[in-house]
Amino acid sequence: MRTRNPFPKKLDLTGRVELTHGTGGKVMAQLVEQLFAAAFDNRYLAQRNDQAVVEPPVGKLVMTTDGYVVSPIFFAGGNIGSLAVHGTINDIAMAGARPLYLSSAFILEEGFPLADLKRVVDAMAKAAMQAGVPIVTGDTKVVERGKGDGVFITTTGVGVIPVGVTAPSGDRAKPGDVVLVSGSMGDHGVAILSQREGLSFETTIESDSASLHTLVADMVTVCPDIHVLRDPTRGGLATTLNEIAWQSGVGFKLEERAIPVKPQVAAACELLGIDPLYVANEGKLLAIVAPHDADKVLAAMKAHPLGRDSARVGTVIEDENGFVQLETSFGGSRILDWLAGEQLPRIC
Amino acid sequence: MRTRNPFPKKLDLTGRVELTHGTGGKVMAQLVEQLFAAAFDNRYLAQRNDQAVVEPPVGKLVMTTDGYVVSPIFFAGGNIGSLAVHGTINDIAMAGARPLYLSSAFILEEGFPLADLKRVVDAMAKAAMQAGVPIVTGDTKVVERGKGDGVFITTTGVGVIPVGVTAPSGDRAKPGDVVLVSGSMGDHGVAILSQREGLSFETTIESDSASLHTLVADMVTVCPDIHVLRDPTRGGLATTLNEIAWQSGVGFKLEERAIPVKPQVAAACELLGIDPLYVANEGKLLAIVAPHDADKVLAAMKAHPLGRDSARVGTVIEDENGFVQLETSFGGSRILDWLAGEQLPRIC
């Protein structure tokens, strides 16, 4: 039983975020009730406490967190809200796990239009619902004008590794293993950067932002011992492989012509002077599997709508230097080093 | 086995945060390794993946998240880092739960001194270690100068409700229940505001920022059915009780003279024109318990170092209007309404 509704007025969505929206009074409670809770509606959030009590999982627990500061907030293929849900679900999935619960914490800048906030929140709610993963708890803070940038979102996820699945980990790549990617590289970063630079192409380049947990579920069903799973976000495929090389104490040999890159993304990268292999993806994964598992994992990937363009792109080699080598389309070879210097700030 | 150390140089702590610290390359990896991972060191973080695989709890799972934007970052009694750990541990504890794992996500402003970041991170590491709750995973983003404010931190916590404990919840207050608080009200908010306004008093007013989970553990040991537990942060005791009144469909009758407020906090509040009952606490809790449980819970609270000044401050009454009434020290009565308007922005 609840007493009188303490928020008699309907939230005015033509308004803007004010400092009072963050100070823990009735105005904040109204924003939380009428905007966040209305959009994220689920039985956990309905507990209306500062935390959510949820069912415990059976199996190893997985936890991940990510801050989202992407600029611009709205971009072709999504916005900061859908991205925050997809990105955190993907980090859970990359442990071979099933995502169960999400939390979201907003840092809002005074003056941010409430209508924009609603678009962001609705996109989060839709992404969470489509993924089947509830946002069970959250928080809202407001900072003064000029001390933030519209909206930052930190999402945290909890998931569970199904019994029988061995958790993939960055330190489990072995010489001879095969490297698979689930589709074209660089779409997200190029979508953001094109929009930021005001570039326009014949066809709009859309972010690939998507939740990959059902793809991963199909993969671990055919192969419960995937050695490494990683979503190549900031720094792209090249940086991610350097991290894995370091963690596992191995090297990589990649075939450039085997790595899928959309023609318009390749063209935009040339124009922007960047390398698509260093550009962030938000709806792609790379898997490193034992040679005898490669065909069946690749087949499972290609059978999933988000893995149709999956490809085998290279192998793990012994290399105490931990180099990532690229056999170029012209028959040469070059080292893909760690990303040095800033390529794309605020890409996610 | 790891290959060659990819970070030959030692992080220069006289430097500042740069955009490259957030773009996912070697510079970012160096910051993560040499600053965050070195300070938070634990076997979960040592997995060095984008998520942590942890042991699953036995019992109901609890999840909470909070963004921290406190200004100033450093204050008497703590800093944003210790506050972020204490605050999230407390939100877990307020479900009667034992905190198990924390995550932390940093949003850094370009130009923020690395030495300040290290102070913040060290304070987090110390607070987490003292509480016995590891920070198992994290994230770092960097925004351009003028698009943030030094450092924002979002911490998320996962915990477990011990078997046999009934989860306290804001909707479980019943007429006749007793309201207990664990100590003096308003210390944190007044510490922040005094510092912000440049006020100085004979004795420094320190934030009460502290982890309350061991206090809660002692309380649920003597009473496994505490009806409501809440840490009165933003909006203070008055706003928190209004929220509970709304959730439970009850009213409150409080005795002003029974509510502990330190003399220097009361004096500062008078000077600042604010009411200590609306001011944030970060190391205090309120408990609402059945009348027959009140004495033993109060005794357990007083026996804990963080509950020495605990007091019985009021009772739950039937009131379909959900009013929080205060019997003043002068024998009168007034309604403590929801906080209206902004009192203290960026207090946590």
mmCIF file of C-alpha atoms in Angstrom, chain B residues 18-347:
data_model
loop_
_atom_site.group_PDB
_atom_site.id
_atom_site.type_symbol
_atom_site.label_atom_id
_atom_site.label_comp_id
_atom_site.label_asym_id
_atom_site.label_seq_id
_atom_site.Cartn_x
_atom_site.Cartn_y
_atom_site.Cartn_z
ATOM 1 C CA GLU B 18 45.246 13.163 -21.250
ATOM 2 C CA LEU B 19 42.682 12.073 -23.789
ATOM 3 C CA THR B 20 44.963 9.167 -24.711
ATOM 4 C CA HIS B 21 44.420 7.780 -21.209
ATOM 5 C CA GLY B 22 40.910 6.937 -22.347
ATOM 6 C CA THR B 23 41.259 5.686 -25.889
ATOM 7 C CA GLY B 24 42.216 2.093 -25.309
ATOM 8 C CA GLY B 25 45.879 1.962 -26.267
ATOM 9 C CA LYS B 26 49.164 1.440 -24.508
ATOM 10 C CA VAL B 27 48.956 4.716 -22.574
ATOM 11 C CA MET B 28 45.594 3.705 -21.164
ATOM 12 C CA ALA B 29 46.805 0.202 -20.388
ATOM 13 C CA GLN B 30 49.767 1.697 -18.537
ATOM 14 C CA LEU B 31 47.461 3.880 -16.425
ATOM 15 C CA VAL B 32 45.219 0.922 -15.647
ATOM 16 C CA GLU B 33 48.135 -1.360 -14.744
ATOM 17 C CA GLN B 34 50.333 1.030 -12.814
ATOM 18 C CA LEU B 35 47.685 3.078 -11.029
ATOM 19 C CA PHE B 36 44.336 1.266 -10.733
ATOM 20 C CA ALA B 37 45.407 -2.374 -10.773
ATOM 21 C CA ALA B 38 48.390 -1.711 -8.534
ATOM 22 C CA ALA B 39 46.168 -0.052 -5.928
ATOM 23 C CA PHE B 40 43.141 -2.372 -6.111
ATOM 24 C CA ASP B 41 45.250 -5.536 -6.459
ATOM 25 C CA ASN B 42 43.193 -8.723 -5.951
ATOM 26 C CA ARG B 43 42.831 -12.098 -7.602
ATOM 27 C CA TYR B 44 39.644 -11.157 -9.463
ATOM 28 C CA LEU B 45 41.091 -8.015 -10.993
ATOM 29 C CA ALA B 46 44.156 -10.089 -11.849
ATOM 30 C CA GLN B 47 42.059 -11.866 -14.462
ATOM 31 C CA ARG B 48 42.645 -8.719 -16.550
ATOM 32 C CA ASN B 49 39.542 -9.200 -18.682
ATOM 33 C CA ASP B 50 36.694 -6.802 -19.400
ATOM 34 C CA GLN B 51 34.729 -8.559 -16.686
ATOM 35 C CA ALA B 52 35.480 -10.542 -13.545
ATOM 36 C CA VAL B 53 34.449 -14.118 -12.862
ATOM 37 C CA VAL B 54 33.689 -14.467 -9.160
ATOM 38 C CA GLU B 55 32.330 -17.092 -6.771
ATOM 39 C CA PRO B 56 28.542 -17.160 -6.683
ATOM 40 C CA PRO B 57 26.929 -16.387 -3.323
ATOM 41 C CA VAL B 58 24.558 -18.643 -1.424
ATOM 42 C CA GLY B 59 21.456 -16.613 -0.649
ATOM 43 C CA LYS B 60 19.488 -13.801 -2.267
ATOM 44 C CA LEU B 61 21.651 -11.545 -4.415
ATOM 45 C CA VAL B 62 21.660 -7.762 -3.909
ATOM 46 C CA MET B 63 22.836 -5.222 -6.494
ATOM 47 C CA THR B 64 23.247 -1.451 -6.206
ATOM 48 C CA THR B 65 24.929 1.390 -8.092
ATOM 49 C CA ASP B 66 25.772 5.014 -7.340
ATOM 50 C CA GLY B 67 27.488 7.819 -9.197
ATOM 51 C CA TYR B 68 29.726 10.100 -7.150
ATOM 52 C CA VAL B 69 30.197 13.722 -8.207
ATOM 53 C CA VAL B 70 31.009 15.294 -4.840
ATOM 54 C CA SER B 71 32.606 18.737 -4.952
ATOM 55 C CA PRO B 72 35.192 19.378 -3.604
ATOM 56 C CA ILE B 73 36.784 16.007 -4.362
ATOM 57 C CA PHE B 74 38.901 16.143 -1.195
ATOM 58 C CA PHE B 75 37.160 17.016 2.070
ATOM 59 C CA ALA B 76 37.628 16.660 5.810
ATOM 60 C CA GLY B 77 37.067 13.004 6.606
ATOM 61 C CA GLY B 78 37.620 11.523 3.169
ATOM 62 C CA ASN B 79 37.591 12.046 -0.563
ATOM 63 C CA ILE B 80 35.460 11.001 -3.534
ATOM 64 C CA GLY B 81 37.253 7.630 -3.642
ATOM 65 C CA SER B 82 36.613 6.513 -0.063
ATOM 66 C CA LEU B 83 33.087 7.948 -0.300
ATOM 67 C CA ALA B 84 32.356 5.887 -3.428
ATOM 68 C CA VAL B 85 33.362 2.693 -1.635
ATOM 69 C CA HIS B 86 31.537 3.502 1.606
ATOM 70 C CA GLY B 87 28.376 4.651 -0.132
ATOM 71 C CA THR B 88 27.983 1.573 -2.282
ATOM 72 C CA ILE B 89 28.856 -0.829 0.529
ATOM 73 C CA ASN B 90 26.199 0.911 2.615
ATOM 74 C CA ASP B 91 23.526 0.534 -0.038
ATOM 75 C CA ILE B 92 24.252 -3.207 -0.096
ATOM 76 C CA ALA B 93 24.240 -3.376 3.701
ATOM 77 C CA MET B 94 20.862 -1.605 3.861
ATOM 78 C CA ALA B 95 19.291 -4.746 2.396
ATOM 79 C CA GLY B 96 20.614 -6.606 5.452
ATOM 80 C CA ALA B 97 23.224 -8.008 3.104
ATOM 81 C CA ARG B 98 26.913 -8.761 3.201
ATOM 82 C CA PRO B 99 28.800 -6.901 0.437
ATOM 83 C CA LEU B 100 30.919 -9.227 -1.710
ATOM 84 C CA TYR B 101 32.220 -7.442 -4.803
ATOM 85 C CA LEU B 102 32.587 -3.894 -6.087
ATOM 86 C CA SER B 103 33.178 -2.424 -9.526
ATOM 87 C CA SER B 104 34.369 1.110 -10.238
ATOM 88 C CA ALA B 105 34.030 3.229 -13.379
ATOM 89 C CA PHE B 106 35.973 6.484 -13.672
ATOM 90 C CA ILE B 107 35.067 9.435 -15.876
ATOM 91 C CA LEU B 108 38.149 11.664 -15.878
ATOM 92 C CA GLU B 109 38.523 15.183 -17.203
ATOM 93 C CA GLU B 110 41.498 15.905 -19.421
ATOM 94 C CA GLY B 111 44.075 17.814 -17.375
ATOM 95 C CA PHE B 112 43.194 16.284 -13.986
ATOM 96 C CA PRO B 113 46.477 15.822 -12.094
ATOM 97 C CA LEU B 114 47.541 12.181 -11.960
ATOM 98 C CA ALA B 115 48.802 12.727 -8.429
ATOM 99 C CA ASP B 116 45.262 13.670 -7.353
ATOM 100 C CA LEU B 117 43.925 10.622 -9.169
ATOM 101 C CA LYS B 118 46.379 8.494 -7.250
ATOM 102 C CA ARG B 119 45.190 9.945 -3.914
ATOM 103 C CA VAL B 120 41.605 9.122 -4.887
ATOM 104 C CA VAL B 121 42.446 5.621 -6.066
ATOM 105 C CA ASP B 122 44.556 4.908 -2.973
ATOM 106 C CA ALA B 123 41.685 6.031 -0.740
ATOM 107 C CA MET B 124 39.336 3.683 -2.626
ATOM 108 C CA ALA B 125 41.792 0.826 -2.303
ATOM 109 C CA LYS B 126 42.191 1.464 1.422
ATOM 110 C CA ALA B 127 38.440 1.738 2.022
ATOM 111 C CA ALA B 128 37.822 -1.461 0.059
ATOM 112 C CA MET B 129 40.574 -3.309 1.897
ATOM 113 C CA GLN B 130 39.391 -2.160 5.311
ATOM 114 C CA ALA B 131 35.872 -3.270 4.426
ATOM 115 C CA GLY B 132 37.130 -6.584 3.063
ATOM 116 C CA VAL B 133 35.306 -6.064 -0.242
ATOM 117 C CA PRO B 134 37.454 -6.314 -3.403
ATOM 118 C CA ILE B 135 37.050 -4.045 -6.436
ATOM 119 C CA VAL B 136 36.888 -6.811 -9.026
ATOM 120 C CA THR B 137 36.455 -4.910 -12.281
ATOM 121 C CA GLY B 138 36.516 -1.354 -13.583
ATOM 122 C CA ASP B 139 36.558 1.071 -16.467
ATOM 123 C CA THR B 140 38.160 4.407 -17.337
ATOM 124 C CA LYS B 141 36.905 7.072 -19.702
ATOM 125 C CA VAL B 142 38.395 10.505 -20.387
ATOM 126 C CA VAL B 143 36.456 13.560 -21.556
ATOM 127 C CA GLU B 144 37.853 16.824 -22.895
ATOM 128 C CA ARG B 145 38.746 19.693 -20.604
ATOM 129 C CA GLY B 146 35.548 21.534 -19.666
ATOM 130 C CA LYS B 147 33.286 18.542 -20.316
ATOM 131 C CA GLY B 148 33.686 17.020 -16.868
ATOM 132 C CA ASP B 149 34.942 18.106 -13.457
ATOM 133 C CA GLY B 150 38.147 16.341 -12.477
ATOM 134 C CA VAL B 151 36.807 12.937 -11.601
ATOM 135 C CA PHE B 152 33.419 11.253 -11.364
ATOM 136 C CA ILE B 153 33.233 7.696 -10.043
ATOM 137 C CA THR B 154 30.424 5.192 -10.345
ATOM 138 C CA THR B 155 30.683 2.213 -8.022
ATOM 139 C CA THR B 156 28.424 -0.804 -8.187
ATOM 140 C CA GLY B 157 28.157 -3.456 -5.524
ATOM 141 C CA VAL B 158 26.938 -7.010 -5.308
ATOM 142 C CA GLY B 159 26.153 -8.706 -2.027
ATOM 143 C CA VAL B 160 24.231 -11.527 -0.488
ATOM 144 C CA ILE B 161 21.522 -11.648 2.158
ATOM 145 C CA PRO B 162 22.550 -14.239 4.749
ATOM 146 C CA VAL B 163 20.240 -17.246 4.884
ATOM 147 C CA GLY B 164 17.718 -16.664 7.681
ATOM 148 C CA VAL B 165 17.675 -12.880 7.314
ATOM 149 C CA THR B 166 14.502 -11.251 6.004
ATOM 150 C CA ALA B 167 15.451 -8.406 3.661
ATOM 151 C CA PRO B 168 14.576 -5.006 5.107
ATOM 152 C CA SER B 169 12.666 -2.892 2.604
ATOM 153 C CA GLY B 170 11.223 0.612 2.469
ATOM 154 C CA ASP B 171 7.689 -0.761 2.232
ATOM 155 C CA ARG B 172 7.808 -2.769 5.470
ATOM 156 C CA ALA B 173 7.338 -0.045 8.125
ATOM 157 C CA LYS B 174 4.270 -0.779 10.302
ATOM 158 C CA PRO B 175 2.410 1.467 12.737
ATOM 159 C CA GLY B 176 3.890 0.970 16.184
ATOM 160 C CA ASP B 177 7.395 0.262 14.847
ATOM 161 C CA VAL B 178 10.294 2.104 16.421
ATOM 162 C CA VAL B 179 12.723 4.380 14.511
ATOM 163 C CA LEU B 180 16.391 4.154 15.493
ATOM 164 C CA VAL B 181 19.311 6.166 14.122
ATOM 165 C CA SER B 182 22.956 5.131 14.490
ATOM 166 C CA GLY B 183 24.392 8.550 15.418
ATOM 167 C CA SER B 184 24.495 12.266 14.754
ATOM 168 C CA MET B 185 22.766 13.686 11.699
ATOM 169 C CA GLY B 186 24.153 16.017 9.057
ATOM 170 C CA ASP B 187 27.907 15.611 9.493
ATOM 171 C CA HIS B 188 28.770 14.753 5.890
ATOM 172 C CA GLY B 189 26.728 17.451 4.201
ATOM 173 C CA VAL B 190 27.880 20.151 6.610
ATOM 174 C CA ALA B 191 31.533 19.087 6.188
ATOM 175 C CA ILE B 192 31.223 19.444 2.406
ATOM 176 C CA LEU B 193 29.303 22.674 2.486
ATOM 177 C CA SER B 194 31.552 24.339 5.083
ATOM 178 C CA GLN B 195 34.551 23.515 2.940
ATOM 179 C CA ARG B 196 32.850 24.738 -0.212
ATOM 180 C CA GLU B 197 31.842 28.021 1.415
ATOM 181 C CA GLY B 198 35.236 28.455 3.053
ATOM 182 C CA LEU B 199 33.753 28.464 6.548
ATOM 183 C CA SER B 200 36.029 27.561 9.400
ATOM 184 C CA PHE B 201 35.005 26.591 12.891
ATOM 185 C CA GLU B 202 36.924 26.016 16.090
ATOM 186 C CA THR B 203 36.790 22.282 15.479
ATOM 187 C CA THR B 204 36.835 20.956 11.937
ATOM 188 C CA ILE B 205 33.576 19.297 10.982
ATOM 189 C CA GLU B 206 34.458 15.952 9.441
ATOM 190 C CA SER B 207 32.373 13.836 7.114
ATOM 191 C CA ASP B 208 31.057 10.691 8.791
ATOM 192 C CA SER B 209 31.789 8.681 5.615
ATOM 193 C CA ALA B 210 32.201 5.046 6.682
ATOM 194 C CA SER B 211 31.259 1.483 5.712
ATOM 195 C CA LEU B 212 28.331 0.299 7.813
ATOM 196 C CA HIS B 213 28.188 -3.370 6.847
ATOM 197 C CA THR B 214 29.730 -4.726 10.045
ATOM 198 C CA LEU B 215 27.293 -2.633 12.080
ATOM 199 C CA VAL B 216 24.435 -4.100 10.031
ATOM 200 C CA ALA B 217 25.841 -7.611 10.474
ATOM 201 C CA ASP B 218 25.713 -7.142 14.257
ATOM 202 C CA MET B 219 22.151 -5.826 14.015
ATOM 203 C CA VAL B 220 20.772 -8.679 11.891
ATOM 204 C CA THR B 221 22.474 -11.171 14.192
ATOM 205 C CA VAL B 222 20.285 -10.023 17.099
ATOM 206 C CA CYS B 223 17.259 -9.298 14.899
ATOM 207 C CA PRO B 224 16.987 -11.101 11.543
ATOM 208 C CA ASP B 225 13.737 -9.276 10.772
ATOM 209 C CA ILE B 226 14.569 -5.543 10.727
ATOM 210 C CA HIS B 227 11.679 -3.982 8.822
ATOM 211 C CA VAL B 228 13.497 -1.062 7.174
ATOM 212 C CA LEU B 229 17.168 -0.096 6.960
ATOM 213 C CA ARG B 230 18.178 3.025 5.071
ATOM 214 C CA ASP B 231 21.207 5.294 4.989
ATOM 215 C CA PRO B 232 19.896 8.858 4.982
ATOM 216 C CA THR B 233 22.152 10.341 2.286
ATOM 217 C CA ARG B 234 20.906 13.034 -0.131
ATOM 218 C CA GLY B 235 17.972 14.854 1.418
ATOM 219 C CA GLY B 236 18.902 13.607 4.886
ATOM 220 C CA LEU B 237 16.739 11.942 7.509
ATOM 221 C CA ALA B 238 13.631 13.978 6.660
ATOM 222 C CA THR B 239 13.571 13.082 2.960
ATOM 223 C CA THR B 240 14.416 9.434 3.639
ATOM 224 C CA LEU B 241 11.512 9.140 6.094
ATOM 225 C CA ASN B 242 9.172 10.768 3.567
ATOM 226 C CA GLU B 243 10.217 8.154 1.001
ATOM 227 C CA ILE B 244 9.568 5.351 3.473
ATOM 228 C CA ALA B 245 6.217 6.886 4.499
ATOM 229 C CA TRP B 246 5.238 6.857 0.847
ATOM 230 C CA GLN B 247 6.477 3.303 0.222
ATOM 231 C CA SER B 248 4.905 1.823 3.367
ATOM 232 C CA GLY B 249 1.734 3.897 3.479
ATOM 233 C CA VAL B 250 2.389 5.152 7.019
ATOM 234 C CA GLY B 251 3.340 8.318 8.893
ATOM 235 C CA PHE B 252 6.082 9.107 11.394
ATOM 236 C CA LYS B 253 6.199 10.919 14.695
ATOM 237 C CA LEU B 254 9.723 12.029 15.630
ATOM 238 C CA GLU B 255 11.065 13.671 18.766
ATOM 239 C CA GLU B 256 13.424 16.475 17.861
ATOM 240 C CA ARG B 257 15.315 16.384 21.184
ATOM 241 C CA ALA B 258 16.058 12.675 20.684
ATOM 242 C CA ILE B 259 17.723 13.155 17.297
ATOM 243 C CA PRO B 260 21.502 13.438 17.757
ATOM 244 C CA VAL B 261 23.051 16.501 16.095
ATOM 245 C CA LYS B 262 26.582 17.597 17.002
ATOM 246 C CA PRO B 263 26.707 21.123 18.478
ATOM 247 C CA GLN B 264 29.177 22.360 15.843
ATOM 248 C CA VAL B 265 26.973 20.888 13.069
ATOM 249 C CA ALA B 266 23.914 22.576 14.540
ATOM 250 C CA ALA B 267 25.832 25.871 14.728
ATOM 251 C CA ALA B 268 27.057 25.559 11.139
ATOM 252 C CA CYS B 269 23.538 24.768 9.940
ATOM 253 C CA GLU B 270 22.199 27.882 11.607
ATOM 254 C CA LEU B 271 24.915 29.942 9.967
ATOM 255 C CA LEU B 272 24.200 28.371 6.570
ATOM 256 C CA GLY B 273 20.447 28.573 6.952
ATOM 257 C CA ILE B 274 19.859 24.858 6.493
ATOM 258 C CA ASP B 275 18.162 22.170 8.556
ATOM 259 C CA PRO B 276 20.428 19.293 9.669
ATOM 260 C CA LEU B 277 17.545 16.863 9.211
ATOM 261 C CA TYR B 278 17.690 17.520 5.457
ATOM 262 C CA VAL B 279 21.468 17.212 5.252
ATOM 263 C CA ALA B 280 23.230 14.127 3.862
ATOM 264 C CA ASN B 281 24.913 11.518 6.031
ATOM 265 C CA GLU B 282 27.395 8.975 4.663
ATOM 266 C CA GLY B 283 28.117 6.877 7.724
ATOM 267 C CA LYS B 284 24.774 6.672 9.469
ATOM 268 C CA LEU B 285 21.741 4.478 9.121
ATOM 269 C CA LEU B 286 18.179 4.462 10.305
ATOM 270 C CA ALA B 287 16.452 1.255 11.302
ATOM 271 C CA ILE B 288 12.750 0.653 11.713
ATOM 272 C CA VAL B 289 12.000 -2.357 13.893
ATOM 273 C CA ALA B 290 9.096 -3.995 15.680
ATOM 274 C CA PRO B 291 8.613 -2.577 19.219
ATOM 275 C CA HIS B 292 9.722 -5.817 20.897
ATOM 276 C CA ASP B 293 12.987 -5.793 18.875
ATOM 277 C CA ALA B 294 13.892 -2.159 19.566
ATOM 278 C CA ASP B 295 15.905 -2.596 22.765
ATOM 279 C CA LYS B 296 18.095 -5.429 21.556
ATOM 280 C CA VAL B 297 18.770 -3.771 18.185
ATOM 281 C CA LEU B 298 19.624 -0.483 19.902
ATOM 282 C CA ALA B 299 21.969 -2.328 22.280
ATOM 283 C CA ALA B 300 23.729 -4.031 19.347
ATOM 284 C CA MET B 301 24.097 -0.660 17.615
ATOM 285 C CA LYS B 302 25.532 1.068 20.692
ATOM 286 C CA ALA B 303 28.040 -1.773 21.121
ATOM 287 C CA HIS B 304 29.518 -1.143 17.647
ATOM 288 C CA PRO B 305 32.120 1.634 17.210
ATOM 289 C CA LEU B 306 30.051 3.206 14.412
ATOM 290 C CA GLY B 307 26.846 3.141 16.473
ATOM 291 C CA ARG B 308 27.961 4.433 19.855
ATOM 292 C CA ASP B 309 25.614 7.451 19.644
ATOM 293 C CA SER B 310 22.610 5.463 18.452
ATOM 294 C CA ALA B 311 19.236 6.642 19.652
ATOM 295 C CA ARG B 312 15.536 5.913 19.485
ATOM 296 C CA VAL B 313 14.084 8.945 17.712
ATOM 297 C CA GLY B 314 10.456 8.194 16.963
ATOM 298 C CA THR B 315 7.708 5.796 15.973
ATOM 299 C CA VAL B 316 5.734 4.769 12.932
ATOM 300 C CA ILE B 317 2.095 5.886 13.054
ATOM 301 C CA GLU B 318 -0.986 5.321 10.951
ATOM 302 C CA ASP B 319 -1.380 8.259 8.569
ATOM 303 C CA GLU B 320 -2.932 8.001 5.160
ATOM 304 C CA ASN B 321 -1.345 11.353 4.298
ATOM 305 C CA GLY B 322 2.118 9.907 4.891
ATOM 306 C CA PHE B 323 3.258 12.881 6.961
ATOM 307 C CA VAL B 324 6.495 12.981 8.912
ATOM 308 C CA GLN B 325 5.727 14.917 12.107
ATOM 309 C CA LEU B 326 8.365 16.397 14.337
ATOM 310 C CA GLU B 327 7.619 17.144 18.008
ATOM 311 C CA THR B 328 9.903 20.100 18.506
ATOM 312 C CA SER B 329 12.067 20.714 21.539
ATOM 313 C CA PHE B 330 9.763 23.615 22.418
ATOM 314 C CA GLY B 331 6.737 21.343 22.690
ATOM 315 C CA GLY B 332 5.275 22.266 19.306
ATOM 316 C CA SER B 333 4.871 20.115 16.217
ATOM 317 C CA ARG B 334 5.746 20.619 12.574
ATOM 318 C CA ILE B 335 5.600 18.610 9.375
ATOM 319 C CA LEU B 336 8.930 17.627 7.804
ATOM 320 C CA ASP B 337 7.985 17.650 4.142
ATOM 321 C CA TRP B 338 9.982 16.254 1.241
ATOM 322 C CA LEU B 339 12.975 18.385 0.448
ATOM 323 C CA ALA B 340 11.722 20.953 -2.049
ATOM 324 C CA GLY B 341 14.131 22.748 -4.286
ATOM 325 C CA GLU B 342 17.867 22.431 -4.198
ATOM 326 C CA GLN B 343 19.558 22.395 -0.855
ATOM 327 C CA LEU B 344 22.969 20.909 -1.438
ATOM 328 C CA PRO B 345 23.982 19.940 -4.964
ATOM 329 C CA ARG B 346 26.933 17.577 -5.455
ATOM 330 C CA ILE B 347 27.064 16.517 -1.848
#
